[in-house]
Amino acid sequence: MQGITKFDLENYQQALLEAKKGLTEGGIPIGAVLAIDNKIIGRGHNKRIQEGSSIKHGETDCIENAGRLKADIYKKATLYTTLSPCDMCTGTVLLYKIPRVVIGENQNLMGSEALLKERGVEVIVLNDQETIDLMGDFIKNNTELWNEDIGE
């Protein structure tokens, strides 16, 4: 796959581990990591169920856990996320000018990838079968929770 390095694949696996962690906690299996120069500086997973939050998606939890960073730090980062980013998470990427997003899958949810690309963000979709299956099984078995998470 063009544009993907071994570090990308390793960092993505960390995002997938975050998704699995969220699932074992009784939450929605979406995980993310934020990396600069192939070093992970933040990680997180969807915690809407666990914390009764309205906005703790995997990406927003990850970015919050990275801590308060200067703008030039974000401009060098790559966000790895297991699922195509929703409007809220896309907005966070755009706000902080994160230039690159590596997505595990977009078959279970096509987020706002077009907007990211339109605004100059490099978007890479791995179409990782393990991630597709993990999310698909969750949606099938937890339709009500899933619909709540995506605002339906």
PDB file of C-alpha atoms in Angstrom:
ATOM      1  CA  MET A   1       0.000   0.000   0.000  1.00  0.00           C
ATOM      2  CA  GLN A   2       1.470   3.310  -1.091  1.00  0.00           C
ATOM      3  CA  GLY A   3       2.510   5.759   1.612  1.00  0.00           C
ATOM      4  CA  ILE A   4       2.420   3.218   4.457  1.00  0.00           C
ATOM      5  CA  THR A   5       5.529   2.465   6.502  1.00  0.00           C
ATOM      6  CA  LYS A   6       6.240  -0.294   8.978  1.00  0.00           C
ATOM      7  CA  PHE A   7       5.879   2.356  11.695  1.00  0.00           C
ATOM      8  CA  ASP A   8       2.401   3.151  10.395  1.00  0.00           C
ATOM      9  CA  LEU A   9       1.413  -0.491  10.698  1.00  0.00           C
ATOM     10  CA  GLU A  10       2.921  -0.764  14.190  1.00  0.00           C
ATOM     11  CA  ASN A  11       1.237   2.451  15.358  1.00  0.00           C
ATOM     12  CA  TYR A  12      -2.053   1.316  13.846  1.00  0.00           C
ATOM     13  CA  GLN A  13      -1.853  -1.914  15.846  1.00  0.00           C
ATOM     14  CA  GLN A  14      -1.666   0.228  18.990  1.00  0.00           C
ATOM     15  CA  ALA A  15      -4.875   2.002  17.941  1.00  0.00           C
ATOM     16  CA  LEU A  16      -6.501  -1.401  17.434  1.00  0.00           C
ATOM     17  CA  LEU A  17      -5.383  -2.461  20.925  1.00  0.00           C
ATOM     18  CA  GLU A  18      -7.087   0.669  22.269  1.00  0.00           C
ATOM     19  CA  ALA A  19     -10.297  -0.317  20.462  1.00  0.00           C
ATOM     20  CA  LYS A  20     -10.171  -3.787  21.999  1.00  0.00           C
ATOM     21  CA  LYS A  21      -9.541  -2.251  25.420  1.00  0.00           C
ATOM     22  CA  GLY A  22     -12.664  -0.126  25.025  1.00  0.00           C
ATOM     23  CA  LEU A  23     -14.681  -3.210  24.129  1.00  0.00           C
ATOM     24  CA  THR A  24     -13.456  -5.123  27.187  1.00  0.00           C
ATOM     25  CA  GLU A  25     -14.527  -2.141  29.338  1.00  0.00           C
ATOM     26  CA  GLY A  26     -18.055  -2.436  27.946  1.00  0.00           C
ATOM     27  CA  GLY A  27     -17.655   0.415  25.485  1.00  0.00           C
ATOM     28  CA  ILE A  28     -17.606   0.967  21.761  1.00  0.00           C
ATOM     29  CA  PRO A  29     -14.499  -0.521  20.092  1.00  0.00           C
ATOM     30  CA  ILE A  30     -12.916   2.523  18.489  1.00  0.00           C
ATOM     31  CA  GLY A  31      -9.315   3.380  19.305  1.00  0.00           C
ATOM     32  CA  ALA A  32      -6.740   5.933  18.265  1.00  0.00           C
ATOM     33  CA  VAL A  33      -3.135   6.942  18.756  1.00  0.00           C
ATOM     34  CA  LEU A  34      -1.342  10.171  17.909  1.00  0.00           C
ATOM     35  CA  ALA A  35       2.283   9.919  16.813  1.00  0.00           C
ATOM     36  CA  ILE A  36       5.078  12.292  15.890  1.00  0.00           C
ATOM     37  CA  ASP A  37       8.256  11.006  14.263  1.00  0.00           C
ATOM     38  CA  ASN A  38       6.898   7.479  14.786  1.00  0.00           C
ATOM     39  CA  LYS A  39       6.695   7.978  18.553  1.00  0.00           C
ATOM     40  CA  ILE A  40       3.270   7.699  20.154  1.00  0.00           C
ATOM     41  CA  ILE A  41       2.456  10.790  22.209  1.00  0.00           C
ATOM     42  CA  GLY A  42      -1.196  10.066  22.931  1.00  0.00           C
ATOM     43  CA  ARG A  43      -3.599   7.162  22.928  1.00  0.00           C
ATOM     44  CA  GLY A  44      -7.244   6.681  23.710  1.00  0.00           C
ATOM     45  CA  HIS A  45     -10.477   4.909  22.957  1.00  0.00           C
ATOM     46  CA  ASN A  46     -14.170   5.635  22.855  1.00  0.00           C
ATOM     47  CA  LYS A  47     -15.365   6.160  26.456  1.00  0.00           C
ATOM     48  CA  ARG A  48     -18.890   7.445  25.920  1.00  0.00           C
ATOM     49  CA  ILE A  49     -20.401   4.461  27.743  1.00  0.00           C
ATOM     50  CA  GLN A  50     -17.755   4.044  30.430  1.00  0.00           C
ATOM     51  CA  GLU A  51     -17.708   7.720  31.449  1.00  0.00           C
ATOM     52  CA  GLY A  52     -21.227   8.755  30.445  1.00  0.00           C
ATOM     53  CA  SER A  53     -19.635  11.235  28.037  1.00  0.00           C
ATOM     54  CA  SER A  54     -21.259  12.847  25.056  1.00  0.00           C
ATOM     55  CA  ILE A  55     -17.987  13.543  23.222  1.00  0.00           C
ATOM     56  CA  LYS A  56     -15.324  10.994  24.188  1.00  0.00           C
ATOM     57  CA  HIS A  57     -14.826   9.292  20.865  1.00  0.00           C
ATOM     58  CA  GLY A  58     -11.575   7.412  20.299  1.00  0.00           C
ATOM     59  CA  GLU A  59      -9.925  10.302  18.489  1.00  0.00           C
ATOM     60  CA  THR A  60     -10.970  13.023  20.938  1.00  0.00           C
ATOM     61  CA  ASP A  61      -9.920  10.898  23.929  1.00  0.00           C
ATOM     62  CA  CYS A  62      -6.553  10.258  22.278  1.00  0.00           C
ATOM     63  CA  ILE A  63      -5.922  13.927  21.540  1.00  0.00           C
ATOM     64  CA  GLU A  64      -6.987  14.917  25.049  1.00  0.00           C
ATOM     65  CA  ASN A  65      -4.648  12.308  26.516  1.00  0.00           C
ATOM     66  CA  ALA A  66      -1.750  13.722  24.469  1.00  0.00           C
ATOM     67  CA  GLY A  67      -2.080  16.814  26.626  1.00  0.00           C
ATOM     68  CA  ARG A  68      -1.871  20.451  25.796  1.00  0.00           C
ATOM     69  CA  LEU A  69       0.457  20.808  22.820  1.00  0.00           C
ATOM     70  CA  LYS A  70       1.642  23.761  20.783  1.00  0.00           C
ATOM     71  CA  ALA A  71       0.239  24.121  17.261  1.00  0.00           C
ATOM     72  CA  ASP A  72       3.547  23.264  15.588  1.00  0.00           C
ATOM     73  CA  ILE A  73       3.548  19.868  17.334  1.00  0.00           C
ATOM     74  CA  TYR A  74       0.164  18.888  15.894  1.00  0.00           C
ATOM     75  CA  LYS A  75       1.320  19.967  12.436  1.00  0.00           C
ATOM     76  CA  LYS A  76       3.894  17.140  12.513  1.00  0.00           C
ATOM     77  CA  ALA A  77       1.544  14.442  13.795  1.00  0.00           C
ATOM     78  CA  THR A  78      -0.229  11.443  12.341  1.00  0.00           C
ATOM     79  CA  LEU A  79      -3.518  10.299  13.854  1.00  0.00           C
ATOM     80  CA  TYR A  80      -4.184   6.569  13.650  1.00  0.00           C
ATOM     81  CA  THR A  81      -7.823   5.626  14.149  1.00  0.00           C
ATOM     82  CA  THR A  82      -9.659   2.364  13.773  1.00  0.00           C
ATOM     83  CA  LEU A  83     -12.753   3.902  12.171  1.00  0.00           C
ATOM     84  CA  SER A  84     -13.328   6.661   9.627  1.00  0.00           C
ATOM     85  CA  PRO A  85     -13.647   9.892  11.667  1.00  0.00           C
ATOM     86  CA  CYS A  86     -17.111  11.335  12.285  1.00  0.00           C
ATOM     87  CA  ASP A  87     -17.831  15.044  11.846  1.00  0.00           C
ATOM     88  CA  MET A  88     -16.764  15.860  15.416  1.00  0.00           C
ATOM     89  CA  CYS A  89     -13.457  14.016  15.168  1.00  0.00           C
ATOM     90  CA  THR A  90     -12.826  15.409  11.687  1.00  0.00           C
ATOM     91  CA  GLY A  91     -13.337  18.884  13.132  1.00  0.00           C
ATOM     92  CA  THR A  92     -10.752  18.169  15.810  1.00  0.00           C
ATOM     93  CA  VAL A  93      -8.227  17.038  13.193  1.00  0.00           C
ATOM     94  CA  LEU A  94      -8.874  20.192  11.171  1.00  0.00           C
ATOM     95  CA  LEU A  95      -8.792  22.496  14.200  1.00  0.00           C
ATOM     96  CA  TYR A  96      -5.353  21.282  15.227  1.00  0.00           C
ATOM     97  CA  LYS A  97      -4.133  20.991  11.621  1.00  0.00           C
ATOM     98  CA  ILE A  98      -3.096  17.363  11.933  1.00  0.00           C
ATOM     99  CA  PRO A  99      -1.802  16.685   8.410  1.00  0.00           C
ATOM    100  CA  ARG A 100      -2.170  12.912   8.173  1.00  0.00           C
ATOM    101  CA  VAL A 101      -4.791  10.370   9.246  1.00  0.00           C
ATOM    102  CA  VAL A 102      -4.431   6.606   8.906  1.00  0.00           C
ATOM    103  CA  ILE A 103      -7.797   4.849   9.153  1.00  0.00           C
ATOM    104  CA  GLY A 104      -8.335   1.172   9.888  1.00  0.00           C
ATOM    105  CA  GLU A 105     -11.629   0.878   8.062  1.00  0.00           C
ATOM    106  CA  ASN A 106     -14.493   2.826   6.536  1.00  0.00           C
ATOM    107  CA  GLN A 107     -16.866   0.033   5.564  1.00  0.00           C
ATOM    108  CA  ASN A 108     -18.942   0.130   8.746  1.00  0.00           C
ATOM    109  CA  LEU A 109     -18.982   3.931   8.789  1.00  0.00           C
ATOM    110  CA  MET A 110     -17.853   6.364   6.139  1.00  0.00           C
ATOM    111  CA  GLY A 111     -16.989   9.475   8.088  1.00  0.00           C
ATOM    112  CA  SER A 112     -15.918  12.843   6.782  1.00  0.00           C
ATOM    113  CA  GLU A 113     -12.907  11.667   4.792  1.00  0.00           C
ATOM    114  CA  ALA A 114     -13.873  13.858   1.823  1.00  0.00           C
ATOM    115  CA  LEU A 115     -13.745  16.972   4.001  1.00  0.00           C
ATOM    116  CA  LEU A 116     -10.361  15.973   5.393  1.00  0.00           C
ATOM    117  CA  LYS A 117      -8.984  15.492   1.869  1.00  0.00           C
ATOM    118  CA  GLU A 118     -10.587  18.722   0.660  1.00  0.00           C
ATOM    119  CA  ARG A 119      -8.767  20.563   3.440  1.00  0.00           C
ATOM    120  CA  GLY A 120      -5.403  19.036   2.512  1.00  0.00           C
ATOM    121  CA  VAL A 121      -5.175  16.201   5.032  1.00  0.00           C
ATOM    122  CA  GLU A 122      -3.509  13.044   3.750  1.00  0.00           C
ATOM    123  CA  VAL A 123      -5.989  10.213   4.352  1.00  0.00           C
ATOM    124  CA  ILE A 124      -4.927   6.574   4.142  1.00  0.00           C
ATOM    125  CA  VAL A 125      -7.447   3.756   4.605  1.00  0.00           C
ATOM    126  CA  LEU A 126      -5.991   0.355   5.491  1.00  0.00           C
ATOM    127  CA  ASN A 127      -9.195  -1.693   5.092  1.00  0.00           C
ATOM    128  CA  ASP A 128      -7.954  -3.917   7.902  1.00  0.00           C
ATOM    129  CA  GLN A 129     -10.160  -7.028   7.973  1.00  0.00           C
ATOM    130  CA  GLU A 130      -9.753  -7.599  11.719  1.00  0.00           C
ATOM    131  CA  THR A 131     -10.978  -4.059  12.369  1.00  0.00           C
ATOM    132  CA  ILE A 132     -13.859  -4.405   9.904  1.00  0.00           C
ATOM    133  CA  ASP A 133     -14.982  -7.602  11.651  1.00  0.00           C
ATOM    134  CA  LEU A 134     -14.576  -6.149  15.156  1.00  0.00           C
ATOM    135  CA  MET A 135     -16.696  -3.111  14.348  1.00  0.00           C
ATOM    136  CA  GLY A 136     -19.233  -5.025  12.270  1.00  0.00           C
ATOM    137  CA  ASP A 137     -19.826  -7.558  15.051  1.00  0.00           C
ATOM    138  CA  PHE A 138     -20.213  -4.773  17.589  1.00  0.00           C
ATOM    139  CA  ILE A 139     -22.752  -2.905  15.453  1.00  0.00           C
ATOM    140  CA  LYS A 140     -24.745  -6.077  14.789  1.00  0.00           C
ATOM    141  CA  ASN A 141     -24.864  -6.992  18.481  1.00  0.00           C
ATOM    142  CA  ASN A 142     -25.260  -3.456  19.906  1.00  0.00           C
ATOM    143  CA  THR A 143     -27.327  -1.537  17.372  1.00  0.00           C
ATOM    144  CA  GLU A 144     -28.887   0.825  19.913  1.00  0.00           C
ATOM    145  CA  LEU A 145     -25.531   1.824  21.435  1.00  0.00           C
ATOM    146  CA  TRP A 146     -24.021   2.250  17.988  1.00  0.00           C
ATOM    147  CA  ASN A 147     -26.851   4.473  16.789  1.00  0.00           C
ATOM    148  CA  GLU A 148     -26.473   6.609  19.905  1.00  0.00           C
ATOM    149  CA  ASP A 149     -22.734   6.955  19.276  1.00  0.00           C
ATOM    150  CA  ILE A 150     -23.223   8.212  15.731  1.00  0.00           C
ATOM    151  CA  GLY A 151     -26.118  10.503  16.648  1.00  0.00           C
ATOM    152  CA  GLU A 152     -29.016   8.532  15.196  1.00  0.00           C
TER     153      GLU A 152
END
